[in-house]
XYZ file of C-alpha atoms in Angstrom:
512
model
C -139.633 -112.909 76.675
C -143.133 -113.043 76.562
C -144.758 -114.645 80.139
C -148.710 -115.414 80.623
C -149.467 -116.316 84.258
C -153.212 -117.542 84.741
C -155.136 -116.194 82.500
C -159.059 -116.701 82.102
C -161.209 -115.255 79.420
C -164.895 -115.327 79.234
C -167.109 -114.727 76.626
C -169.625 -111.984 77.932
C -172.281 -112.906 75.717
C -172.967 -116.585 76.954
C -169.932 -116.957 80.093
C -168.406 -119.276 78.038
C -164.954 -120.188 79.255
C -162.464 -119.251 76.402
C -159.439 -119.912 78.433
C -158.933 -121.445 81.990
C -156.001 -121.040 84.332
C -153.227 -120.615 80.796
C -149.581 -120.244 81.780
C -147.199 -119.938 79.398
C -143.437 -118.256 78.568
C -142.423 -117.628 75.091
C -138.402 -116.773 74.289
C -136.465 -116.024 71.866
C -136.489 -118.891 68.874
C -139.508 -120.357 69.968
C -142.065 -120.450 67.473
C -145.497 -121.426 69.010
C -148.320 -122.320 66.899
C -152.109 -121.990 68.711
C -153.826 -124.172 67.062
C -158.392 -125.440 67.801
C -161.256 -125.733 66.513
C -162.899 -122.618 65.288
C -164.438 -120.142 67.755
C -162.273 -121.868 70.676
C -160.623 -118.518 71.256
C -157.571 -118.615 69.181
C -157.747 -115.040 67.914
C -159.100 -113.554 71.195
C -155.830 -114.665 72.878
C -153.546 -113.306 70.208
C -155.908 -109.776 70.378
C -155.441 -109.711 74.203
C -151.582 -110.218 73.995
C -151.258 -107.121 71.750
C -153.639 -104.937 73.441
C -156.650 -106.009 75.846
C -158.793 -103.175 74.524
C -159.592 -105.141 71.231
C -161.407 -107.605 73.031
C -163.300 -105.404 75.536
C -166.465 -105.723 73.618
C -167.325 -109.215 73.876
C -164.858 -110.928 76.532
C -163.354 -109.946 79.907
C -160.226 -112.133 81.638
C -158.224 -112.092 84.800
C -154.769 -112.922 85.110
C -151.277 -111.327 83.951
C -149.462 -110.541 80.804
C -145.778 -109.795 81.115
C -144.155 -108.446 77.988
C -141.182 -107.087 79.257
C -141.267 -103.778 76.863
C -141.205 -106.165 73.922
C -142.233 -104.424 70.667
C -144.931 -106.024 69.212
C -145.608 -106.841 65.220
C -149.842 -107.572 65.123
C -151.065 -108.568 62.438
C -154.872 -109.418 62.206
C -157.242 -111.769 60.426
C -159.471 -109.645 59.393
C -158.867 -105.869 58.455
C -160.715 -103.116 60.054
C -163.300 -101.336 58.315
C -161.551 -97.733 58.821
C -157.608 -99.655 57.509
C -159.586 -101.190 54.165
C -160.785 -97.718 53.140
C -157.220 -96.184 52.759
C -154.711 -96.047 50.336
C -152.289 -98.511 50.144
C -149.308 -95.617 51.091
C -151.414 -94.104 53.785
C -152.164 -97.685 55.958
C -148.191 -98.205 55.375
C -147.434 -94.473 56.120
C -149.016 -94.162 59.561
C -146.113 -95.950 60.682
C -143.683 -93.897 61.575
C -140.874 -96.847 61.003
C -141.835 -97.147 57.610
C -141.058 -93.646 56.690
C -137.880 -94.076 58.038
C -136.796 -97.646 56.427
C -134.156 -96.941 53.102
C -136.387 -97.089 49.913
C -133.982 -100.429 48.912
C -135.102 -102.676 52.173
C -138.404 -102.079 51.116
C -138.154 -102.452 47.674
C -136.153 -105.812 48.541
C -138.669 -106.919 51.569
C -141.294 -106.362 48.026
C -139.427 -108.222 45.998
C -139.108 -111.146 48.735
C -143.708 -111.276 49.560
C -143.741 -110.786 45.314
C -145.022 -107.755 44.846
C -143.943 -104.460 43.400
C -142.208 -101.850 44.943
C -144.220 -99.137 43.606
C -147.280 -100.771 44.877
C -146.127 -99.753 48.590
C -146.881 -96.018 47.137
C -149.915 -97.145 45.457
C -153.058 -94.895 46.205
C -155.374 -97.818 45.594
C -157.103 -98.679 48.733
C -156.507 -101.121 50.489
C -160.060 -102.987 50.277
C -159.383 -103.463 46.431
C -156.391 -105.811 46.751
C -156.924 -109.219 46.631
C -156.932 -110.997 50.233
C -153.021 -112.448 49.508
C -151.616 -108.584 48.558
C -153.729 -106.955 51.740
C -151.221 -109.866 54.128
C -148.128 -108.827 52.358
C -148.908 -105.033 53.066
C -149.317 -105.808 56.518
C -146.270 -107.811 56.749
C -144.236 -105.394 54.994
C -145.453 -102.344 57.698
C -144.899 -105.216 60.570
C -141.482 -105.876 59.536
C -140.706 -102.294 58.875
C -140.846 -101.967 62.990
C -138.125 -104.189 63.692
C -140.481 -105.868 66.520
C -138.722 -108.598 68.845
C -142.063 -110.548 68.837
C -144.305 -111.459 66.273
C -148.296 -111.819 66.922
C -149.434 -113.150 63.450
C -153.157 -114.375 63.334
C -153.539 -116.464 60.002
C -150.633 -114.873 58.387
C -150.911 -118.017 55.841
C -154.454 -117.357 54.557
C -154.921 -115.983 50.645
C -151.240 -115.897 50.003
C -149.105 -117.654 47.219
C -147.300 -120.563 47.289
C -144.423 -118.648 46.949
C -145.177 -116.398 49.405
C -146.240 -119.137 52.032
C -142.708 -120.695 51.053
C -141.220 -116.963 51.704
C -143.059 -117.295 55.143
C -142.291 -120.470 56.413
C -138.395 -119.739 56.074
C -138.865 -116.588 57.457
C -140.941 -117.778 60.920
C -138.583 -120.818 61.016
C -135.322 -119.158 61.016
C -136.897 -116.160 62.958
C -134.726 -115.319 66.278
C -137.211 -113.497 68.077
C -140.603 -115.144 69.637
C -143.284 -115.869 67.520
C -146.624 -116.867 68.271
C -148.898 -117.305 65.486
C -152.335 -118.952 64.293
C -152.495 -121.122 60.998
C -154.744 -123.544 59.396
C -152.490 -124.716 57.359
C -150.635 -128.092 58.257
C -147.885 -127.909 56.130
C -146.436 -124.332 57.470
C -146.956 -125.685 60.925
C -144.632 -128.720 60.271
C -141.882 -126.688 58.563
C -142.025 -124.223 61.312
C -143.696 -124.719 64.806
C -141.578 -125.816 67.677
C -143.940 -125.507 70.277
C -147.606 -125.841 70.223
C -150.570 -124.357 72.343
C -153.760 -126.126 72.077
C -156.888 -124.474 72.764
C -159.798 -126.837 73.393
C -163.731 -126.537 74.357
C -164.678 -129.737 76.089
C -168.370 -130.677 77.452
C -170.618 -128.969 74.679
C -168.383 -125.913 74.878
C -168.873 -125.414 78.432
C -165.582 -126.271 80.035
C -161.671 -124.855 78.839
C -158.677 -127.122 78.107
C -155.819 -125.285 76.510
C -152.326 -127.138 77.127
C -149.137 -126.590 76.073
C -146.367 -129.104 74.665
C -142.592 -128.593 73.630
C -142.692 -129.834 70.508
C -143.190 -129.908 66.946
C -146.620 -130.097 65.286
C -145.927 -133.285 63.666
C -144.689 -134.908 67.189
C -147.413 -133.669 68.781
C -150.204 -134.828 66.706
C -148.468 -138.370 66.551
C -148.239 -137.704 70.808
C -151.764 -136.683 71.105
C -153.340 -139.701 69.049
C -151.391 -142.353 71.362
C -151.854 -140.501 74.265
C -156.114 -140.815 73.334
C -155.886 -144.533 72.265
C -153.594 -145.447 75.247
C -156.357 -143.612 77.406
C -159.340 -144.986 75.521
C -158.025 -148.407 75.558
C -157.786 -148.172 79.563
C -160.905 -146.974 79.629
C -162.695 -149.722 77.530
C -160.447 -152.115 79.529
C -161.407 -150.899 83.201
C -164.698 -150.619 82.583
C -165.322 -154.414 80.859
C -163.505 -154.990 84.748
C -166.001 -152.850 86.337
C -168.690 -154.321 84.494
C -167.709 -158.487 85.502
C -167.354 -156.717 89.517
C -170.577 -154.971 89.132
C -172.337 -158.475 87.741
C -171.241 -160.369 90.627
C -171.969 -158.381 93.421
C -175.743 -157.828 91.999
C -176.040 -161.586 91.759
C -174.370 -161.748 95.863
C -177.053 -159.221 96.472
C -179.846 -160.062 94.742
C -179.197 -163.572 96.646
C -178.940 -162.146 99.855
C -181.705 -159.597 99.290
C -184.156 -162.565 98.436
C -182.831 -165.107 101.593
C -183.883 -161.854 103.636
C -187.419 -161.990 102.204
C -187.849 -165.497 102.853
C -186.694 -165.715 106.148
C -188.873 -166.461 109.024
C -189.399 -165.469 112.768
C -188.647 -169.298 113.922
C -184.859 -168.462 112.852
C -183.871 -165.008 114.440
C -180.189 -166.151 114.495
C -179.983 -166.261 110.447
C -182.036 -162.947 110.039
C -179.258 -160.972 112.030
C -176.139 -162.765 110.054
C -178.146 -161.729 107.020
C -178.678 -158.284 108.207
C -175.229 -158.097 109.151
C -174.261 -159.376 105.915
C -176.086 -156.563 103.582
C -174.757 -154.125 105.624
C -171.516 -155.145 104.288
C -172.926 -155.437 100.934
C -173.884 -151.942 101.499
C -170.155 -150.848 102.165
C -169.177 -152.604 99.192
C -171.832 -150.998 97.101
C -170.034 -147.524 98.237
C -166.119 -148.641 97.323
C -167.942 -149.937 94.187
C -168.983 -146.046 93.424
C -166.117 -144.607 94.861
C -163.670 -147.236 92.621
C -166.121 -146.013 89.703
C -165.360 -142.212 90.069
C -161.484 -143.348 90.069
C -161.697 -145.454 86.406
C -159.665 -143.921 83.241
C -162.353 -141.883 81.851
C -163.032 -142.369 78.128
C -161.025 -139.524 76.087
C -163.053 -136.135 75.819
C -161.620 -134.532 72.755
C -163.167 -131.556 70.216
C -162.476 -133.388 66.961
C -164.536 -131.902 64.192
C -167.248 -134.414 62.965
C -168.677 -134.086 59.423
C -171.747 -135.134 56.852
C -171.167 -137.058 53.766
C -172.179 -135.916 50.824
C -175.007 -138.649 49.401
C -173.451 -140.584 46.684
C -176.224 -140.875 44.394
C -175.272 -137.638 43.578
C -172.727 -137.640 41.239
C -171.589 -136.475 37.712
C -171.117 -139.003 34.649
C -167.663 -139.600 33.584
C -168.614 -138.365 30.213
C -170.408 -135.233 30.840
C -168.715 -132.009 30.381
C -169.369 -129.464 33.083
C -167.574 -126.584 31.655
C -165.756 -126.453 28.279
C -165.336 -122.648 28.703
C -163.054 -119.749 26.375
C -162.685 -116.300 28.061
C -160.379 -114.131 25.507
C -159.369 -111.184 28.682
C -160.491 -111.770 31.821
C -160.120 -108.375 33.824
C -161.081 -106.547 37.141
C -162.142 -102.929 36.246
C -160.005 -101.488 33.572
C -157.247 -103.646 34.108
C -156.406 -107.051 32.299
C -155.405 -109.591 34.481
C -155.173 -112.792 31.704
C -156.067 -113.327 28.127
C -156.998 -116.393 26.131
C -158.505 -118.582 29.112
C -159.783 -122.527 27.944
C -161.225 -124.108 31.327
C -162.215 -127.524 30.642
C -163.576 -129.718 33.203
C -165.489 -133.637 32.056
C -167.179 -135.911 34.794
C -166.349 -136.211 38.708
C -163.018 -134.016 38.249
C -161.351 -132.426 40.865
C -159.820 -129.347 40.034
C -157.576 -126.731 41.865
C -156.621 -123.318 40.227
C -153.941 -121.983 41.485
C -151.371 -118.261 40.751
C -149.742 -115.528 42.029
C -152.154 -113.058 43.986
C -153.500 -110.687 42.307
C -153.825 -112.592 39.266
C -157.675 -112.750 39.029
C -158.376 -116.595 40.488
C -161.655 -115.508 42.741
C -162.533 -113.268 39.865
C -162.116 -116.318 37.021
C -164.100 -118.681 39.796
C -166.965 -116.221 40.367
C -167.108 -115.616 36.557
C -167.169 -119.615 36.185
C -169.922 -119.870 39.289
C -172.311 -117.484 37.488
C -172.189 -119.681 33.998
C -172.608 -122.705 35.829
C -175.252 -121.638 38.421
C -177.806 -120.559 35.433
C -177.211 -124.282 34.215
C -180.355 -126.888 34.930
C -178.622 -129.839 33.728
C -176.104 -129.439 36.527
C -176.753 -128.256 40.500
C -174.051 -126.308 41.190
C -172.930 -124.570 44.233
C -170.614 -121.763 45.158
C -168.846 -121.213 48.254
C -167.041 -117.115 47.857
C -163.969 -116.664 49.927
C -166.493 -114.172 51.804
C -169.074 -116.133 52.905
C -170.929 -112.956 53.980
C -171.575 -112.804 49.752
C -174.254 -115.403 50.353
C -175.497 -115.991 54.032
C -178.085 -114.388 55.716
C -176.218 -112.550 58.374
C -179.299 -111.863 60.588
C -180.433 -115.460 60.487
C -179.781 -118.164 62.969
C -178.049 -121.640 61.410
C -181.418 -123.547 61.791
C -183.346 -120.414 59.584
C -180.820 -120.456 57.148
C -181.116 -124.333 56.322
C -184.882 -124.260 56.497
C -186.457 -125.204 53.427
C -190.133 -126.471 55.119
C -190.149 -125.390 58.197
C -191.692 -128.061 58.929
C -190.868 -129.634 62.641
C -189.112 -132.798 60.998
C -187.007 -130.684 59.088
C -185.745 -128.863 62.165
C -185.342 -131.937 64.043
C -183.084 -133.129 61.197
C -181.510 -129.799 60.926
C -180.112 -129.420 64.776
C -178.999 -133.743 64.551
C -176.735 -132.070 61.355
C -175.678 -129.151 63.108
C -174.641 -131.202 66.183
C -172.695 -133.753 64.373
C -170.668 -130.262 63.105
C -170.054 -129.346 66.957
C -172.615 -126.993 66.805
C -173.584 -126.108 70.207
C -177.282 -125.618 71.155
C -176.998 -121.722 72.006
C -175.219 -121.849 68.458
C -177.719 -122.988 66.608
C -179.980 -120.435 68.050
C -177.497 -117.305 67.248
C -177.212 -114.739 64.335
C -174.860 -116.523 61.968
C -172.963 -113.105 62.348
C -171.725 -114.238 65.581
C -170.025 -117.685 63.888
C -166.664 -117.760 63.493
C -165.386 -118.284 59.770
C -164.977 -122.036 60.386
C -168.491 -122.449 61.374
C -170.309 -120.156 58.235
C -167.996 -122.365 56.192
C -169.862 -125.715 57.635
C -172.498 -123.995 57.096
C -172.349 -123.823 53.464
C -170.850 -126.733 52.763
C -174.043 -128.728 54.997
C -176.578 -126.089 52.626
C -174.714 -127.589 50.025
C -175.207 -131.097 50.869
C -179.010 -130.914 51.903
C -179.813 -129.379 48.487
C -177.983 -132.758 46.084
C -175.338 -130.184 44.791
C -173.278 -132.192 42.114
C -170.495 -129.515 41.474
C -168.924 -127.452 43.498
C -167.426 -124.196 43.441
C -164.903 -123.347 46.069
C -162.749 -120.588 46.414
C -160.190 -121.422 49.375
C -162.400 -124.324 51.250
C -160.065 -125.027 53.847
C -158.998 -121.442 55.070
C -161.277 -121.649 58.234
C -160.853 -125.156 59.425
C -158.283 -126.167 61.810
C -155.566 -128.286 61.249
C -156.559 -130.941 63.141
C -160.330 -131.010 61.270
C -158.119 -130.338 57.997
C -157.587 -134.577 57.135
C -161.534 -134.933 57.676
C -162.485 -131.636 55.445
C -160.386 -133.263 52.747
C -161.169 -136.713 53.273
C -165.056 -135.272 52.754
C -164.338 -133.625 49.376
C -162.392 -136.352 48.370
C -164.933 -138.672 48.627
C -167.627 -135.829 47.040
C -168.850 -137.669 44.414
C -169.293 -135.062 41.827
C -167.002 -132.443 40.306
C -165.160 -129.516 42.079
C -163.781 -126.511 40.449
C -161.377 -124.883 43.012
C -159.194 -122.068 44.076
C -156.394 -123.044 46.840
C -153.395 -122.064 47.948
C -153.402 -125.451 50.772
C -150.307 -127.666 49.265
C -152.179 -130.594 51.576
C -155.715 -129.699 50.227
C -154.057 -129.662 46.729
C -152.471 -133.063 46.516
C -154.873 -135.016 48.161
C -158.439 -134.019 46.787
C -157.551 -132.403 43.631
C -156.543 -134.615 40.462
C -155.771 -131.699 38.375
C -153.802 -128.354 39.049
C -153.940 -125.579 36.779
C -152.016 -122.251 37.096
C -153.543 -119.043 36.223
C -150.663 -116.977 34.113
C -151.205 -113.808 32.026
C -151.266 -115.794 29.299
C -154.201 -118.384 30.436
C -154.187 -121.638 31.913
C -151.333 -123.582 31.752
C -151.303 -127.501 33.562
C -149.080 -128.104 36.459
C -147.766 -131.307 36.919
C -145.882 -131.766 39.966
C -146.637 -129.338 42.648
């Protein structure tokens, strides 16, 4: 059993609250999804459960963490520097518990997460694997340990379809605690039993994190009525207020103008006036005090978005890529041969595959071609946005084309319809969180009339609750987009075609 009495984390840099006054007890079977915006915190909490050191750097809390000698299975979002330079057998080796698991678990945990089992003795490093293989290492030295709770930060992100499937039965039929982060919406409904939300309310300067008993589906289905219920009472109390405020101004404008007119040849009526807007004055007081009692209207962090202009679309009949690649290969290894991409007009198309089966290498080889075009205005969006934005730059620098001061008013109105914070705006865009560089390039995107679109993973950094908007916004893009996703949501409602990358090419999937 996992217990959290009262914790608060700050963010050093700025004292932003990160978490106020969060209790919460995790047993055995429950599976608790944290789920927020992006930079709410999510991954700080997860970091301070394992070990408070990680997050010495940039935040400091109060409050107490009761693990009850629990061993814990970490695994990360991102990485270290020092893990992606080794070999693929030392990272797993430094574990004593892998050195002493039988060679056939392993090779059968392998076979499970789809990868080889020679691969766990591989002496490629770990920064070469693709982002889906570099998860499935992890999991497979997590799992190794035998913990009784599981701390998984985005174990969903980069993996296969299979794999995700692999994952979801695995968390849901898990006995021990887990507590995980995910963006993705389906994993959460086929698994999550409990759900911790982590909000930042008031232009990021208060904390709301609450948690519910319940699955994710229930809860967003709870949460919407709960905020229409609420915003209706609001709107409903307030019309109220409004008709109570209307006729005591015309009672006291009335009164106020008798007392102007009034004369010294009728004393008697001057002091029943005065006496009566001193009661008006009492009234005036219940009316404030009534007015700091009203249903306030719903203060909520839902992601708000651009739309990309519709002028700028692609003709139906225009072929954006009618492409042949006869090996496509990483280094001195083939991954596929005999490749035909073909894409015509506003399509919408998702390439999915196994990892490790070349799909960001295809899409980048596709995003050079089409980025040299001029009868097209493509744009790419890497799975590491550090590949194209100016780390050192603040958001406002980065979108500046002028510099002109109209363009930076209509800049920071852009940003702030994205939740972008004012102090955000202002800092490096190396101290956004992954959600936040990806509205970034996606509003870059938009302000430069980009009619196709490159995107490898688009969703991974968005939360689940901004995930229907995110789609609902490429959806509606009115040009073409060339994609690489492993979101089963993302997949069947934006794209209208689904091709699987195979050793042998391209082949058309039709029903996911």
């Amino acid at each position: 059993m996992l217990q959290v009495k009262k914790i608060n984390i700050y963010h050093k840099k700025d004292l932003r609250p990160l978490a106020t006054d969060l209790s919460f007890t995790i047993n055995d079977g429950d599976r608790a999804a944290i789920i927020g915006e992006e930079g709410n915190g999510k991954s700080t909490l997860l970091k301070l459960l394992y070990d408070p050191a990680l997050v010495e750097d940039y935040a400091e809390f109060e409050g107490e963490i009761i693990k009850n000698n629990l061993i814990c299975g970490y695994l990360p979002q991102e990485l270290a520097a020092p893990d992606r330079a080794k070999t693929v057998y030392e990272f797993l080796s430094e574990f004593p518990s892998f050195l002493e698991t039988d060679y056939r678990e392993l090779s059968s945990l392998a076979g499970q997460l789809g990868i080889p089992a020679d691969m766990l003795y591989s002496d490629t490093s770990m920064g070469r694997l693709s982002g889906g293989e570099k998860i499935k290492i992890q999991l497979v030295r997590i799992l190794s340990m035998r913990p009784s709770l599981f701390l998984l930060d985005e174990p969903s992100n980069d993996i296969d379809i299979g794999t995700l499937e692999w994952l979801e039965n695995f968390i849901a039929g898990c006995s021990f605690p887990v507590l995980y982060i995910s963006h993705d919406e389906t994993l959460l409904e086929h698994t999550a039993n409990m759900i911790l939300h982590m909000e930042q309310l008031k232009r990021k300067t208060e904390s709301q994190c609450t948690v519910f008993r319940m699955n994710y589906r229930e809860y967003v289905e709870t949460r919407q009525e709960q905020l229409a219920r609420q915003e209706r009472l609001a709107k409903e109390e307030k019309a109220a207020f409004d008709k109570q405020q209307e006729r005591f101004r015309r009672i006291y404008e009335k009164v106020e103008y008798q007392q102007d007119i009034i004369t010294r040849q009728n004393p008697g009526k001057a002091a029943l006036l005065k006496k009566k807007m001193h009661s008006l004055k009492s009234m005036e007081k219940r009316i404030e005090h009534q007015a700091e009692e009203m249903t306030k209207r719903p203060d909520t962090e839902e992601a708000i978005f651009f739309r990309f202009a519709q002028g700028e679309g692609i003709p139906s009949g225009k072929w954006v890529i009618d492409y042949q690649l006869p090996e496509l290969t990483a280094g001195d290894r083939v991954l596929a041969r005999d490749i035909l991409l073909r894409v015509r007009g506003p399509e919408k198309v998702c390439i999915i595959g196994k990892n490790g089966v070349g799909k960001t290498t295809l899409l980048r080889t596709v995003a050079k071609l089409l980025l040299e075009r001029t009868d097209i205005r493509a744009a790419y969006m890497p799975q590491n946005y550090e590949e194209l934005l100016a780390l050192d730059q603040t958001p406002v620098e980065y979108l500046s084309q002028t510099w002109d001061k109209e363009e930076n008013t209509r800049i920071r109105t852009y940003l702030g319809s994205m939740k972008y914070t004012i102090q955000e705006m202002d800092h490096t865009i190396r101290d956004l969180s992954g959600g936040q560089k990806a509205k970034l390039l996606l509003l870059k995107m938009s302000m430069e009339h980009r009619n196709v679109l490159i995107l490898d993973e688009p969703t991974r950094n968005f939360s689940p609750l901004s995930g229907p908007v995110i789609r609902q916004l490429l959806r509606d893009f009115p040009g073409a987009i060339i994609s690489v996703s492993h979101d089963r949501k993302y997949i069947r409602e934006v794209c209208g075609r689904v091709l699987e990358l195979c050793p042998h090419g391209l082949r058309e999937v039709e029903d996911l």
